[in-house]
Coordinates of C-alpha atoms in Angstrom, one line a residue:
M1 CA 4.0 -11.5 28.6
R2 CA 7.3 -10.6 27.1
I3 CA 6.8 -9.7 23.4
A4 CA 9.5 -9.1 20.9
V5 CA 8.5 -7.0 17.9
V6 CA 11.0 -7.1 15.0
G7 CA 10.6 -4.0 12.8
A8 CA 9.8 -0.5 14.1
R9 CA 7.9 0.9 11.1
L10 CA 4.1 1.4 11.1
A11 CA 2.9 -2.2 11.8
G12 CA 5.6 -2.9 14.4
S13 CA 5.3 0.5 16.2
Y14 CA 1.5 0.4 16.2
A15 CA 1.5 -3.1 17.6
S16 CA 4.0 -2.1 20.3
L17 CA 1.8 0.8 21.2
L18 CA -1.4 -1.2 21.5
L19 CA 0.3 -4.1 23.3
S20 CA 2.0 -1.8 25.8
Q21 CA -1.2 -0.1 26.6
I22 CA -2.8 -3.4 27.7
G23 CA 0.1 -4.3 30.0
H24 CA 2.5 -6.5 28.0
E25 CA 6.3 -6.1 28.2
V26 CA 7.3 -5.1 24.7
F27 CA 10.7 -5.0 23.1
L28 CA 10.8 -3.2 19.7
F29 CA 13.8 -4.0 17.5
D30 CA 15.0 -2.1 14.4
G31 CA 18.4 -1.0 13.3
S32 CA 17.4 1.1 10.3
T33 CA 14.6 3.4 11.4
E34 CA 16.3 6.6 10.1
K35 CA 15.9 5.5 6.5
E36 CA 13.0 7.0 4.5
K37 CA 10.5 4.2 3.6
P38 CA 10.6 3.7 -0.2
C39 CA 6.9 4.0 -1.0
G40 CA 4.4 6.7 -1.7
G41 CA 3.3 7.2 1.9
G42 CA -0.4 7.6 1.1
V43 CA -2.9 6.9 3.9
T44 CA -6.5 6.7 2.6
S45 CA -9.5 7.9 4.5
K46 CA -10.3 4.3 5.3
A47 CA -7.3 4.3 7.7
L48 CA -7.7 7.9 8.8
L49 CA -11.3 7.3 9.9
R50 CA -10.7 3.9 11.5
M51 CA -7.5 4.5 13.4
P52 CA -8.1 7.1 16.2
W53 CA -4.3 7.6 16.5
F54 CA -4.3 9.9 13.4
H55 CA -6.8 12.2 15.1
E56 CA -5.0 12.3 18.4
N57 CA -1.6 13.1 16.9
S58 CA -0.6 15.8 14.5
V59 CA 1.9 14.6 11.9
P60 CA 2.8 16.9 9.0
H61 CA 1.2 15.7 5.8
S62 CA -0.1 16.8 2.4
E63 CA -3.9 16.6 1.8
I64 CA -4.7 15.0 -1.6
R65 CA -8.0 15.9 -3.2
C66 CA -7.3 14.7 -6.8
M67 CA -5.9 11.6 -8.4
R68 CA -4.6 12.1 -12.0
M69 CA -4.6 8.8 -14.0
I70 CA -2.6 8.7 -17.2
A71 CA -2.9 5.8 -19.7
A72 CA 0.0 4.5 -21.8
D73 CA -1.3 6.4 -24.9
G74 CA -1.1 9.7 -22.9
S75 CA -4.8 10.1 -22.3
M76 CA -5.7 11.2 -18.8
A77 CA -8.4 11.7 -16.3
D78 CA -8.6 13.7 -13.1
L79 CA -10.5 11.8 -10.3
P80 CA -11.8 14.2 -7.6
L81 CA -11.5 12.7 -4.1
K82 CA -14.5 13.5 -2.0
H83 CA -12.7 11.7 0.8
P84 CA -9.1 13.2 0.8
M85 CA -6.0 11.0 1.1
H86 CA -3.1 12.1 3.3
I87 CA 0.5 11.8 2.2
F88 CA 3.1 11.5 4.9
S89 CA 6.9 11.4 5.0
R90 CA 7.2 7.8 6.1
A91 CA 10.3 8.5 8.3
K92 CA 8.3 11.1 10.2
L93 CA 5.1 9.0 10.5
D94 CA 7.0 5.9 11.5
S95 CA 9.0 7.9 14.2
S96 CA 5.9 9.5 15.6
L97 CA 4.3 6.1 16.1
R98 CA 7.5 4.6 17.5
E99 CA 7.8 7.4 20.0
A100 CA 4.2 6.9 21.1
S101 CA 4.9 3.3 21.7
V102 CA 7.9 4.1 23.9
R103 CA 5.8 6.6 25.9
A104 CA 3.3 3.8 26.4
G105 CA 6.0 1.6 27.9
A106 CA 7.7 -0.3 25.0
R107 CA 11.4 -0.5 25.0
F108 CA 13.0 0.5 21.7
I109 CA 16.2 -1.3 20.9
P110 CA 17.9 0.3 17.8
E111 CA 19.6 -2.9 16.7
R112 CA 19.2 -5.2 13.7
T113 CA 17.9 -8.7 14.7
A114 CA 20.3 -11.1 13.0
R115 CA 18.8 -14.3 14.2
C116 CA 15.6 -15.7 15.8
L117 CA 15.6 -19.1 17.4
Q118 CA 13.0 -21.0 19.4
H119 CA 14.3 -23.0 22.4
R120 CA 12.0 -24.8 24.8
G121 CA 9.1 -22.5 24.0
V122 CA 11.1 -19.3 24.4
W123 CA 12.3 -17.1 21.5
L124 CA 16.0 -16.2 21.5
L125 CA 16.9 -13.0 19.5
S126 CA 20.4 -12.1 18.6
T127 CA 21.7 -8.7 17.7
A128 CA 25.3 -7.4 17.3
K129 CA 25.2 -6.2 20.9
G130 CA 23.5 -8.9 22.7
E131 CA 20.8 -11.6 23.1
Y132 CA 17.2 -11.2 24.2
E133 CA 14.4 -13.6 25.3
A134 CA 10.7 -13.3 24.6
D135 CA 7.6 -15.4 25.0
F136 CA 6.0 -14.2 21.8
L137 CA 7.6 -13.1 18.6
I138 CA 6.1 -10.6 16.1
G139 CA 7.5 -10.1 12.6
A140 CA 6.9 -6.6 11.2
D141 CA 10.1 -6.4 9.3
G142 CA 8.9 -6.1 5.7
A143 CA 9.2 -8.2 2.6
T144 CA 12.6 -9.6 3.5
S145 CA 11.4 -10.5 7.0
T146 CA 13.9 -12.4 9.2
V147 CA 10.9 -13.6 11.4
R148 CA 9.1 -14.9 8.3
A149 CA 12.2 -16.7 7.2
C150 CA 12.5 -18.6 10.5
T151 CA 8.8 -19.4 10.8
I152 CA 7.1 -20.1 7.4
G153 CA 9.9 -19.2 5.0
R154 CA 10.7 -16.3 2.7
F155 CA 8.4 -15.1 -0.1
A156 CA 8.8 -16.8 -3.5
A157 CA 9.8 -14.4 -6.3
R158 CA 6.4 -14.8 -7.9
D159 CA 4.9 -13.2 -4.8
L160 CA 7.0 -10.0 -4.8
S161 CA 7.1 -6.8 -6.9
L162 CA 10.0 -4.5 -7.3
A163 CA 9.7 -0.8 -6.5
V164 CA 12.3 1.8 -7.5
G165 CA 12.3 5.6 -7.6
F166 CA 13.6 8.9 -6.4
Y167 CA 13.0 11.4 -3.7
L168 CA 12.9 14.9 -5.2
P169 CA 13.3 18.1 -3.3
G170 CA 10.1 20.2 -3.3
A171 CA 6.4 19.4 -4.2
Y172 CA 5.3 19.9 -7.7
H173 CA 1.6 19.3 -7.4
T174 CA 0.7 19.7 -3.8
D175 CA -2.9 18.4 -3.8
T176 CA -2.7 15.8 -6.6
V177 CA -1.2 12.3 -6.9
I178 CA -0.3 11.0 -10.3
T179 CA -0.5 7.4 -11.4
V180 CA 0.8 6.4 -14.9
F181 CA -0.1 3.1 -16.4
Q182 CA 2.6 1.6 -18.7
Q183 CA 2.3 -0.4 -21.8
E184 CA -0.3 -3.3 -22.1
G185 CA 0.7 -6.2 -19.9
F186 CA 2.9 -4.2 -17.6
R187 CA 1.8 -5.4 -14.1
G188 CA 2.3 -2.2 -12.1
Y189 CA 2.4 1.5 -12.5
L190 CA 4.4 4.7 -12.0
W191 CA 3.5 7.2 -9.3
S192 CA 4.3 10.7 -8.2
F193 CA 3.3 11.5 -4.6
P194 CA 3.8 15.0 -3.1
R195 CA 5.0 14.9 0.5
V196 CA 5.4 17.8 2.9
D197 CA 9.0 18.6 2.1
H198 CA 9.8 16.4 -0.9
S199 CA 8.1 14.3 -3.6
S200 CA 8.3 10.5 -4.1
V201 CA 8.3 9.5 -7.7
G202 CA 8.6 5.7 -8.3
I203 CA 7.4 2.7 -10.2
L204 CA 6.6 -0.9 -9.3
R205 CA 6.3 -4.0 -11.3
W206 CA 5.8 -7.7 -10.6
L207 CA 9.3 -9.0 -9.8
P208 CA 9.5 -12.0 -12.2
E209 CA 9.0 -9.7 -15.2
T210 CA 11.5 -6.9 -14.5
H211 CA 14.9 -5.6 -13.6
S212 CA 15.9 -2.6 -11.5
A213 CA 17.8 -0.8 -14.3
E214 CA 14.8 -1.0 -16.7
L215 CA 12.5 0.5 -14.0
R216 CA 15.0 3.1 -13.0
G217 CA 15.2 4.3 -16.6
R218 CA 11.4 4.7 -16.8
V219 CA 11.3 6.8 -13.7
A220 CA 14.3 8.9 -14.7
G221 CA 12.6 9.6 -18.1
F222 CA 9.4 10.7 -16.4
I223 CA 11.3 13.0 -14.1
A224 CA 13.3 14.5 -16.9
E225 CA 10.1 15.2 -18.9
H226 CA 7.9 16.5 -16.0
Y227 CA 10.3 17.8 -13.4
P228 CA 13.4 18.9 -15.2
E229 CA 14.3 21.4 -12.5
A230 CA 14.9 18.5 -10.1
G231 CA 18.4 18.2 -11.6
G232 CA 20.9 16.0 -9.8
E233 CA 19.5 16.5 -6.3
K234 CA 17.2 13.5 -6.4
R235 CA 17.9 10.4 -4.2
F236 CA 17.4 6.9 -5.5
Y237 CA 15.6 4.1 -3.6
A238 CA 14.6 0.5 -4.3
A239 CA 12.7 -2.1 -2.3
R240 CA 10.7 -5.3 -2.7
I241 CA 7.0 -5.2 -1.9
P242 CA 4.8 -8.2 -1.4
C243 CA 2.3 -8.9 -4.2
L244 CA 0.8 -12.3 -3.3
G245 CA -1.2 -14.4 -5.7
R246 CA -4.5 -15.7 -4.6
R247 CA -3.3 -19.2 -4.0
S248 CA -0.4 -18.0 -1.8
L249 CA -2.9 -15.9 0.2
I250 CA -5.2 -18.8 0.7
E251 CA -2.4 -21.3 1.6
Q252 CA -0.2 -19.2 3.9
R253 CA -0.5 -19.1 7.7
V254 CA 0.8 -16.0 9.4
C255 CA 0.7 -17.0 13.1
G256 CA 1.2 -19.8 15.6
T257 CA 0.8 -20.2 19.3
N258 CA 3.8 -17.9 20.0
W259 CA 4.5 -15.9 16.9
A260 CA 2.7 -13.8 14.2
L261 CA 3.5 -11.7 11.1
L262 CA 2.1 -8.2 10.4
G263 CA 1.9 -5.9 7.4
D264 CA 4.4 -6.5 4.5
A265 CA 6.0 -9.4 6.4
A266 CA 2.6 -11.2 6.2
G267 CA 2.1 -10.3 2.6
F268 CA -0.7 -7.8 3.3
A269 CA -0.8 -5.5 0.3
D270 CA -3.4 -5.0 -2.4
A271 CA -2.1 -6.7 -5.6
I272 CA -3.6 -4.1 -7.9
T273 CA -2.9 -0.8 -6.1
A274 CA 0.0 -2.0 -3.8
E275 CA -1.6 -0.3 -0.9
G276 CA -0.2 -1.6 2.3
I277 CA -0.4 1.0 5.0
Y278 CA -4.0 0.3 5.9
F279 CA -3.4 -3.4 6.1
A280 CA -0.2 -2.9 8.2
L281 CA -2.1 -0.9 10.8
R282 CA -5.3 -3.0 10.7
S283 CA -3.3 -6.3 11.1
A284 CA -1.6 -4.8 14.3
E285 CA -5.1 -4.1 15.7
L286 CA -6.4 -7.6 15.0
L287 CA -3.3 -9.3 16.5
C288 CA -3.7 -7.1 19.6
D289 CA -7.4 -8.2 19.8
A290 CA -6.3 -11.9 19.6
L291 CA -3.6 -11.5 22.3
R292 CA -6.0 -9.6 24.6
C293 CA -8.2 -12.6 24.5
S294 CA -5.3 -15.0 25.1
A295 CA -6.0 -16.6 21.7
P296 CA -3.1 -15.8 19.4
V297 CA -4.0 -18.4 16.8
S298 CA -7.4 -16.6 16.3
Y299 CA -5.5 -13.8 14.5
E300 CA -5.5 -16.0 11.4
S301 CA -9.3 -16.1 11.2
L302 CA -9.6 -12.4 12.3
W303 CA -7.5 -11.1 9.4
R304 CA -9.2 -13.4 6.9
Q305 CA -12.7 -12.3 8.0
D306 CA -11.7 -8.6 8.1
F307 CA -9.8 -8.0 4.9
G308 CA -8.6 -11.4 3.5
A309 CA -11.4 -11.6 0.9
E310 CA -10.5 -8.2 -0.4
L311 CA -6.9 -9.1 -0.8
E312 CA -7.8 -12.3 -2.6
K313 CA -10.1 -10.5 -5.0
A314 CA -7.4 -8.0 -5.9
A315 CA -5.0 -10.9 -6.5
L316 CA -7.6 -12.6 -8.7
W317 CA -8.2 -9.5 -10.8
R318 CA -4.6 -8.2 -11.0
D319 CA -3.8 -9.8 -14.4
R320 CA -7.2 -8.8 -15.8
F321 CA -6.7 -5.2 -14.8
Y322 CA -3.1 -4.8 -16.1
A323 CA -3.1 -7.3 -19.0
G324 CA -6.8 -7.6 -19.9
H325 CA -8.9 -6.0 -22.7
F326 CA -12.3 -4.4 -22.8
L327 CA -13.9 -3.3 -26.1
F328 CA -10.7 -4.1 -28.1
R329 CA -8.5 -1.8 -26.0
A330 CA -6.2 -2.3 -22.9
F331 CA -8.4 -2.4 -19.8
T332 CA -6.3 0.3 -18.1
R333 CA -6.9 2.6 -21.1
R334 CA -10.6 2.0 -20.9
A335 CA -10.6 2.6 -17.2
V336 CA -9.0 6.0 -17.7
Q337 CA -11.5 6.9 -20.4
A338 CA -14.5 5.8 -18.3
T339 CA -13.2 7.9 -15.4
R340 CA -12.8 10.9 -17.6
R341 CA -16.3 10.6 -19.2
S342 CA -18.5 9.4 -16.4
R343 CA -19.2 11.1 -13.0
T344 CA -20.7 7.8 -11.9
V345 CA -17.5 6.0 -12.5
Q346 CA -15.6 8.7 -10.6
T347 CA -17.9 8.4 -7.6
L348 CA -17.6 4.6 -7.5
T349 CA -13.8 4.7 -7.8
D350 CA -13.6 7.3 -5.1
R351 CA -15.7 5.1 -2.8
L352 CA -13.4 2.1 -3.6
I353 CA -10.2 4.1 -2.8
C354 CA -11.6 5.4 0.5
G355 CA -12.8 2.0 1.6
H356 CA -16.6 2.5 1.4
C357 CA -16.8 0.0 -1.4
T358 CA -15.3 -3.5 -1.9
Y359 CA -14.1 -4.9 -5.3
N360 CA -17.2 -7.0 -5.5
E361 CA -19.5 -4.1 -4.7
L362 CA -17.7 -2.0 -7.3
R363 CA -18.3 -4.6 -9.9
M364 CA -22.0 -5.0 -9.0
H365 CA -22.5 -1.2 -9.1
L366 CA -20.8 -0.8 -12.4
I367 CA -23.1 -3.5 -13.9
L368 CA -26.2 -2.0 -12.4
K369 CA -25.3 1.5 -13.5
T370 CA -24.1 0.7 -17.0
P371 CA -27.0 2.5 -18.6
V372 CA -26.3 5.7 -16.7
I373 CA -22.6 5.4 -17.5
L374 CA -23.3 5.0 -21.2
V375 CA -25.5 8.0 -21.2
E376 CA -22.8 10.1 -19.4
A377 CA -20.2 8.9 -21.9
I378 CA -22.3 9.8 -24.9
L379 CA -23.1 13.2 -23.5
H380 CA -19.4 13.8 -22.9
W381 CA -18.6 12.8 -26.4
L382 CA -21.2 15.1 -27.8
R383 CA -19.9 18.0 -25.8
S384 CA -16.4 17.3 -27.0
Q385 CA -17.5 17.7 -30.6
F386 CA -18.1 21.4 -29.9
T387 CA -15.0 22.0 -27.9
D388 CA -11.4 22.6 -28.8
P389 CA -9.6 19.2 -29.1
V390 CA -6.9 20.2 -26.5
I391 CA -9.6 21.2 -24.0
A392 CA -11.6 18.1 -24.8
Q393 CA -8.7 15.9 -23.7
K394 CA -8.9 17.4 -20.3
L395 CA -12.7 17.1 -19.9

């Protein structure tokens, strides 16, 4: 079967690799592969353990063993990661997967797909240099997907977040990622991710509530305070990232008899953390399974059974996490405090990040272990009474 894949980033390249390996004729389109992807580039152990490709190929990366969380009031907590996260340059990671797909037999066409039309059961794709035909069309072209626009329509503004930031030369904290929560009700966070040869410092916020200039000012202020030596060498980036509400996730359909959407184009991103890499790769695997069985429409049930419930739960809890309260304080502030004061909370959060625990399981464990957490918090407070205040803040 002739398959056209629009978008040669992670989801598109991985799908092209898998589909070429099982004998399909794959055409992979993308006219902007040389651009660095505007995101952190973090791959959790959930993806590292599940996708054998990461073990079979050596791509330069930073290994992250600590996550520093900072609340709006400046309080912070360091979360040790028992299961390390890897941070990649997205340009290098994307190109490595794309080259692997070409070696497997895919044909890479470095052109932007301007239009996709269906005519008598065949897809007609137009680029600046020519036209192509395909029996099956895959959209892996991000939040502004051309394929999504011609199949189910573009995302509504309420289902998008805006990410802006800068690439900085050098790595300032090579084994630690930083997440900074903003003021109460700010649906999003600021991050600083160390990559191999540069750092990605950015911020995202639910699109209906923000503007690029306001977010850019926040990131610039953070860089000036924490990385003053970066100077004027930083490079700006901006992008839209899907952040679907629960109703949108439930109602949308991301495939048909001769088309399918992957990754960001399908809206597959965690509404709380904005993690999308795992879902991009996993959706490619699930679609390949569906096509291998000659049942493309089964892809819809496959992704819903595999990770759909987790995306729905994150969407349901997003507003509670960023705008809710717990014990008369912002929930994000209490989350940072609990992480700093309780090893049990640290362990459970680590398990959530690495994929060994779902949101529902996290909630259940937190409830069951509340007595232990309270004892740990009290002991931490007692120790802090006999410690220098500056040191106590770091405990």
